Amino acid sequence: VQLQASGGGSAQAGGSLRLSCAASGRSSSDYTTAWFYQTAGRQRDFVAALTRGGSATYNTGFVRGRFTISEDSAQDTVYLEMNNLEPEDTAVYYCAASNAEIYYSRRHLPGQYDYWGQGTQVTVSS
């Protein structure tokens, strides 16, 4: 499975960006796709995850209702719609995918994912 992340860039505080994670080579009918973010010197932290069946999980303390994860199954692409951006959202965002559905309480763990995209930089200025 290959994941291609895109859509990062620069935005002003209060603005919006939409990240895309295009998957190819998937053979499993059950999977979970997620977004993580990482800033310099820190570990990779969870943003949101979505199962093939449509169950979404969010890092509510970070997202605070501003981001939405969704999927276009026909395109095998998962999106992260980011609204009301803040400078604290500045990070490299990675998409990740598993070969099976991940139980909701474990979706925030990077070790649960089998594949990772290359990361896309998001920079939010005040």
XYZ file of N, CA and C in Angstrom:
378
model
N 0.844 -1.178 0.000
C 0.000 0.000 0.000
C 0.889 1.242 0.000
N 0.552 2.160 -0.868
C 1.267 3.434 -0.905
C 0.294 4.564 -0.595
N 0.761 5.505 0.205
C -0.046 6.644 0.595
C 0.636 7.915 0.101
N -0.128 8.758 -0.546
C 0.400 10.015 -1.060
C -0.370 11.150 -0.404
N 0.317 11.870 0.478
C -0.314 12.991 1.167
C -0.056 14.280 0.398
N -1.051 15.134 0.377
C -0.917 16.421 -0.300
C -1.878 17.421 0.323
N -1.762 18.663 -0.111
C -2.703 19.687 0.330
C -2.173 20.623 1.386
N -0.984 20.359 1.888
C -0.414 21.263 2.873
C -0.017 22.576 2.229
N 0.355 23.511 3.059
C 0.764 24.817 2.565
C 0.703 25.828 3.671
N 0.597 27.084 3.284
C 0.552 28.175 4.248
C -0.850 28.752 4.312
N -1.232 29.169 5.496
C -2.540 29.782 5.687
C -2.443 30.804 6.810
N -3.342 31.732 6.783
C -3.463 32.689 7.883
C -4.307 32.068 8.986
N -4.093 32.529 10.197
C -4.940 32.091 11.303
C -6.400 32.371 10.962
N -7.249 31.387 11.251
C -8.656 31.495 10.898
C -8.980 30.938 9.534
N -7.963 30.626 8.747
C -8.168 30.099 7.417
C -8.390 28.595 7.405
N -8.402 28.046 6.196
C -8.697 26.628 6.022
C -7.727 25.982 5.039
N -7.522 24.704 5.233
C -6.780 23.869 4.303
C -7.451 22.511 4.255
N -7.289 21.817 3.139
C -7.782 20.449 3.048
C -6.628 19.555 2.640
N -6.317 18.610 3.502
C -5.288 17.631 3.219
C -5.917 16.407 2.569
N -5.169 15.800 1.651
C -5.627 14.596 0.973
C -4.625 13.475 1.181
N -5.134 12.275 1.308
C -4.293 11.092 1.430
C -4.817 10.076 0.425
N -4.125 9.956 -0.692
C -4.548 9.033 -1.740
C -3.843 7.699 -1.538
N -4.631 6.645 -1.443
C -4.086 5.314 -1.228
C -4.107 4.521 -2.524
N -3.099 3.678 -2.694
C -3.067 2.771 -3.839
C -2.524 1.426 -3.383
N -3.006 0.381 -4.010
C -2.506 -0.940 -3.702
C -3.170 -1.625 -2.536
N -4.276 -1.065 -2.063
C -4.959 -1.714 -0.945
C -5.625 -2.998 -1.410
N -5.482 -4.042 -0.583
C -6.130 -5.308 -0.886
C -7.139 -5.703 0.172
N -7.083 -5.065 1.308
C -7.993 -5.398 2.398
C -9.277 -4.593 2.265
N -10.394 -5.224 2.605
C -11.675 -4.521 2.555
C -11.965 -3.797 3.863
N -11.224 -4.119 4.893
C -11.352 -3.433 6.170
C -10.045 -2.715 6.477
N -10.119 -1.444 6.750
C -8.914 -0.693 7.058
C -9.284 0.558 7.826
N -8.297 1.154 8.393
C -8.440 2.436 9.070
C -7.376 3.377 8.529
N -7.776 4.597 8.253
C -6.846 5.619 7.784
C -6.842 6.752 8.792
N -5.682 7.290 9.050
C -5.565 8.313 10.085
C -4.620 9.426 9.665
N -4.744 10.523 10.371
C -3.814 11.642 10.259
C -3.122 11.852 11.593
N -1.813 12.075 11.511
C -0.991 12.436 12.661
C -0.261 13.735 12.333
N 0.179 14.426 13.375
C 0.974 15.619 13.149
C 2.249 15.536 13.989
N 3.269 16.226 13.494
C 4.542 16.202 14.214
C 5.220 17.551 14.080
N 5.665 18.078 15.202
C 6.472 19.292 15.214
C 7.894 18.927 15.602
N 8.827 19.824 15.338
C 10.246 19.548 15.544
C 10.519 19.138 16.983
N 11.207 18.027 17.141
C 11.616 17.579 18.452
C 10.546 16.879 19.255
N 9.401 16.672 18.652
C 8.316 16.028 19.383
C 7.885 14.746 18.687
N 7.198 13.914 19.409
C 6.701 12.671 18.838
C 5.520 12.970 17.929
N 5.204 11.986 17.136
C 4.070 12.097 16.222
C 2.782 11.922 17.035
N 1.863 12.876 16.915
C 0.630 12.854 17.682
C -0.590 12.676 16.776
N -1.604 12.086 17.336
C -2.822 11.725 16.614
C -3.711 12.933 16.371
N -4.296 12.969 15.168
C -5.277 14.006 14.853
C -6.664 13.387 14.715
N -6.792 12.436 13.791
C -8.105 11.844 13.533
C -7.921 10.539 12.773
N -8.911 9.668 12.867
C -8.896 8.399 12.152
C -10.289 8.087 11.646
N -10.339 7.313 10.576
C -11.619 6.934 9.973
C -11.525 5.499 9.490
N -12.515 4.674 9.883
C -12.531 3.307 9.409
C -13.237 3.229 8.060
N -13.078 2.115 7.406
C -13.752 1.882 6.124
C -15.262 1.953 6.305
N -15.722 1.575 7.476
C -17.145 1.604 7.764
C -17.679 2.955 8.166
N -16.796 3.945 8.283
C -17.252 5.296 8.558
C -17.187 5.732 10.009
N -16.543 4.962 10.851
C -16.402 5.351 12.249
C -15.208 6.290 12.395
N -15.474 7.501 12.870
C -14.427 8.516 12.998
C -14.045 8.711 14.450
N -12.774 8.948 14.671
C -12.238 9.232 15.996
C -11.365 10.468 15.885
N -11.460 11.354 16.870
C -10.687 12.579 16.848
C -9.908 12.760 18.144
N -8.783 13.424 18.029
C -8.087 13.931 19.199
C -8.813 15.227 19.558
N -9.805 15.110 20.394
C -10.694 16.238 20.633
C -9.976 17.412 21.277
N -8.951 17.117 22.071
C -8.220 18.203 22.713
C -7.456 19.058 21.723
N -7.059 18.476 20.614
C -6.326 19.211 19.581
C -7.286 19.757 18.524
N -8.226 18.966 18.103
C -9.103 19.343 16.997
C -10.160 20.360 17.423
N -10.778 20.127 18.551
C -11.778 21.058 19.125
C -12.832 21.435 18.093
N -13.307 20.454 17.350
C -14.394 20.670 16.404
C -14.007 21.387 15.133
N -12.742 21.655 14.919
C -12.320 22.438 13.761
C -12.010 21.587 12.537
N -11.687 20.323 12.720
C -11.247 19.456 11.630
C -12.280 18.353 11.404
N -12.371 17.911 10.159
C -13.258 16.808 9.816
C -12.517 15.840 8.911
N -12.578 14.569 9.254
C -11.980 13.538 8.418
C -13.092 12.880 7.616
N -12.805 12.619 6.348
C -13.814 12.015 5.478
C -13.112 11.191 4.411
N -13.919 10.438 3.668
C -13.342 9.568 2.651
C -14.168 9.614 1.378
N -13.480 9.600 0.263
C -14.100 9.353 -1.032
C -13.667 7.938 -1.412
N -14.525 6.967 -1.161
C -14.121 5.578 -1.368
C -13.871 5.270 -2.845
N -14.571 5.956 -3.731
C -14.358 5.722 -5.159
C -12.950 6.123 -5.590
N -12.427 7.154 -4.941
C -11.081 7.631 -5.242
C -10.046 7.037 -4.296
N -10.509 6.267 -3.300
C -9.637 5.719 -2.247
C -8.767 6.831 -1.664
N -9.415 7.896 -1.319
C -8.733 9.069 -0.775
C -9.423 9.505 0.507
N -8.618 9.778 1.509
C -9.132 10.285 2.780
C -8.710 11.736 2.908
N -9.617 12.554 3.378
C -9.382 13.981 3.495
C -9.379 14.410 4.954
N -8.648 15.478 5.211
C -8.728 16.156 6.500
C -9.025 17.614 6.208
N -10.266 17.995 6.452
C -10.688 19.381 6.278
C -10.330 20.130 7.544
N -9.496 21.146 7.418
C -8.992 21.885 8.565
C -9.523 23.313 8.482
N -10.331 23.690 9.430
C -10.923 25.026 9.472
C -10.471 25.763 10.717
N -10.649 27.085 10.682
C -10.294 27.915 11.822
C -8.882 27.587 12.315
N -7.957 27.575 11.393
C -6.585 27.198 11.712
C -5.948 28.168 12.695
N -5.056 27.628 13.488
C -4.324 28.399 14.489
C -2.828 28.183 14.274
N -2.003 29.140 14.691
C -0.548 28.940 14.551
C -0.065 27.638 15.196
N -0.751 27.197 16.249
C -0.372 25.960 16.932
C -0.616 24.721 16.067
N -1.321 24.867 14.956
C -1.533 23.753 14.034
C -0.347 23.543 13.106
N 0.603 24.454 13.125
C 1.780 24.343 12.272
C 2.542 23.065 12.595
N 2.705 22.211 11.592
C 3.340 20.912 11.790
C 3.449 20.215 10.434
N 4.150 19.108 10.437
C 4.096 18.185 9.304
C 2.994 17.177 9.615
N 2.093 17.016 8.663
C 0.971 16.105 8.840
C 1.210 14.850 8.012
N 1.032 13.700 8.651
C 1.237 12.412 8.020
C -0.074 11.645 7.975
N -0.317 10.964 6.870
C -1.423 10.022 6.863
C -0.867 8.622 7.047
N -1.685 7.774 7.625
C -1.296 6.413 7.947
C -2.480 5.499 7.695
N -2.184 4.243 7.404
C -3.261 3.290 7.135
C -2.909 1.926 7.692
N -3.956 1.198 8.054
C -3.792 -0.157 8.550
C -4.435 -1.131 7.577
N -4.113 -2.401 7.765
C -4.706 -3.459 6.938
C -5.988 -4.008 7.531
N -6.360 -3.511 8.697
C -7.563 -3.997 9.367
C -8.198 -2.841 10.119
N -9.434 -3.032 10.503
C -10.085 -2.007 11.311
C -9.456 -1.989 12.693
N -9.140 -0.799 13.152
C -8.535 -0.632 14.474
C -9.614 -0.251 15.474
N -9.596 -0.938 16.605
C -10.557 -0.628 17.669
C -10.406 0.835 18.058
N -11.528 1.513 18.343
C -11.511 2.960 18.500
C -10.531 3.425 19.563
N -10.361 2.633 20.635
C -9.501 3.071 21.738
C -8.017 2.959 21.402
N -7.695 2.373 20.240
C -6.301 2.196 19.869
C -5.937 2.995 18.624
N -6.841 3.753 18.082
C -6.593 4.445 16.820
C -5.580 5.573 16.946
N -5.338 6.036 18.153
C -4.400 7.129 18.365
C -2.956 6.639 18.441
N -2.729 5.342 18.391
C -1.387 4.776 18.562
C -0.709 4.595 17.214
N 0.408 5.272 16.987
C 1.096 5.141 15.694
C 1.462 3.696 15.352
N 1.766 2.899 16.357
C 2.162 1.519 16.123
C 1.069 0.636 15.553
N -0.181 1.117 15.562
C -1.286 0.335 15.024
C -1.349 0.395 13.495
N -0.580 1.269 12.896
C -0.679 1.509 11.457
C 0.479 0.858 10.713
N 0.142 0.310 9.550
C 1.106 -0.469 8.765
C 1.828 0.368 7.715
N 1.212 1.433 7.288
C 1.755 2.221 6.177
C 1.675 3.710 6.516
N 2.654 4.436 6.016
C 2.715 5.872 6.263
C 3.008 6.617 4.961
N 2.378 7.770 4.825
C 2.689 8.657 3.726
C 3.913 9.494 4.051
N 4.283 10.344 3.127
C 5.538 11.078 3.245
C 5.428 12.358 4.076
N 4.240 12.789 4.424
C 4.093 14.005 5.217
C 3.902 15.229 4.345
N 3.097 16.138 4.846
C 2.869 17.396 4.145
C 2.903 18.524 5.176
N 3.611 19.590 4.866
C 3.828 20.682 5.808
C 2.637 21.631 5.812
N 2.177 21.957 7.010
C 1.147 22.978 7.207
C 1.760 24.085 8.053
N 1.683 25.298 7.560
C 2.220 26.446 8.283
C 1.123 27.489 8.418
N 0.818 27.858 9.655
C -0.243 28.824 9.923
C 0.383 30.041 10.586
N 0.169 31.191 9.998
C 0.725 32.425 10.534
C -0.377 33.252 11.198
N 0.043 34.010 12.185
C -0.933 34.819 12.932
C -1.156 36.166 12.276
